[in-house]
């Protein structure tokens, strides 16, 4: 088993599942957390991630297939995607892909799912499709405030990791997000993003 990534939240291995190239995501015990709480958090995120990863397919969002879930051991075996992380694509490709990401996020929100960790490292581009991963912090919610948190984080990531293409990527993202959720909803979510941003600025001043 080859370690692909040791993350703050989980370790990712490349392995085989029933002969299929597979990614194993394990949430290991964290000693700094109370052990009962730790187990609950890891189990809950494992269950949530595998459920949401499967559910989103019903409304046309691409995500890896879930092969097997071991709740007690906090393990998910899933389809290994050969594609590239959107984060690592050339700039022009990132700009183009952000339009697709806007469509995907609009679709998630329209169907009552907040992703919870919208970064360019949680989208994989494979051939002509964009796959979403990392649903451990996803929530079922229709609240404008929650959807705005998703958008705010994505905007922040574009600002920090892709500053030179920020305007074009964000513009393309919003254009297709708006197409999916509709203008009134788009406006409400965006004005909530401004509220969050102004709170952030205020916090910096104080
Ligand atoms: N199904 C997959 N196919 C290919 N690579 C994956 C897959 N799942 C995760 N990865 C790789 O592992 C990294 C971390 O996985 P992720 O689920 O985002 O966990 P984390 O919580 O550590 O961010 C991803 O950014 C990606 O590079
Ligand atoms: Mg991730």
Short mmCIF file of N, CA, C and O and ligand atoms in Angstrom, two decimals, residues 5 25 115 117 119 121-122 133-134, ligand 2:
data_model
loop_
_atom_site.label_atom_id
_atom_site.label_comp_id
_atom_site.label_asym_id
_atom_site.label_seq_id
_atom_site.Cartn_x
_atom_site.Cartn_y
_atom_site.Cartn_z
N UNK A 5 -0.95 10.63 0.57
CA UNK A 5 -0.98 11.91 1.29
C UNK A 5 -1.29 11.71 2.75
O UNK A 5 -2.21 10.95 3.10
N UNK A 25 -9.05 5.88 2.22
CA UNK A 25 -8.99 7.06 3.09
C UNK A 25 -9.24 6.59 4.52
O UNK A 25 -10.30 6.07 4.82
N UNK A 115 -20.74 21.71 0.66
CA UNK A 115 -19.56 20.84 0.63
C UNK A 115 -18.73 20.96 1.91
O UNK A 115 -18.27 19.97 2.46
N UNK A 117 -15.73 22.25 2.33
CA UNK A 117 -14.28 22.44 2.17
C UNK A 117 -13.96 22.66 0.68
O UNK A 117 -13.23 21.89 0.05
N UNK A 119 -12.09 23.75 -1.98
CA UNK A 119 -10.77 24.23 -2.41
C UNK A 119 -10.46 23.61 -3.77
O UNK A 119 -11.11 22.63 -4.18
N UNK A 121 -8.08 21.82 -4.38
CA UNK A 121 -7.50 20.48 -4.16
C UNK A 121 -8.57 19.43 -3.95
O UNK A 121 -8.27 18.25 -3.78
N UNK A 122 -9.82 19.87 -3.92
CA UNK A 122 -10.91 18.90 -3.74
C UNK A 122 -11.71 18.68 -5.02
O UNK A 122 -12.82 18.14 -4.98
N UNK A 133 -14.32 15.56 -4.54
CA UNK A 133 -13.94 14.63 -3.47
C UNK A 133 -14.03 15.35 -2.11
O UNK A 133 -14.38 16.53 -2.06
N UNK A 134 -13.71 14.61 -1.07
CA UNK A 134 -13.53 15.17 0.27
C UNK A 134 -14.82 15.75 0.87
O UNK A 134 -14.88 16.95 1.19
MG1 LIG B 2 -9.04 17.59 0.55
#
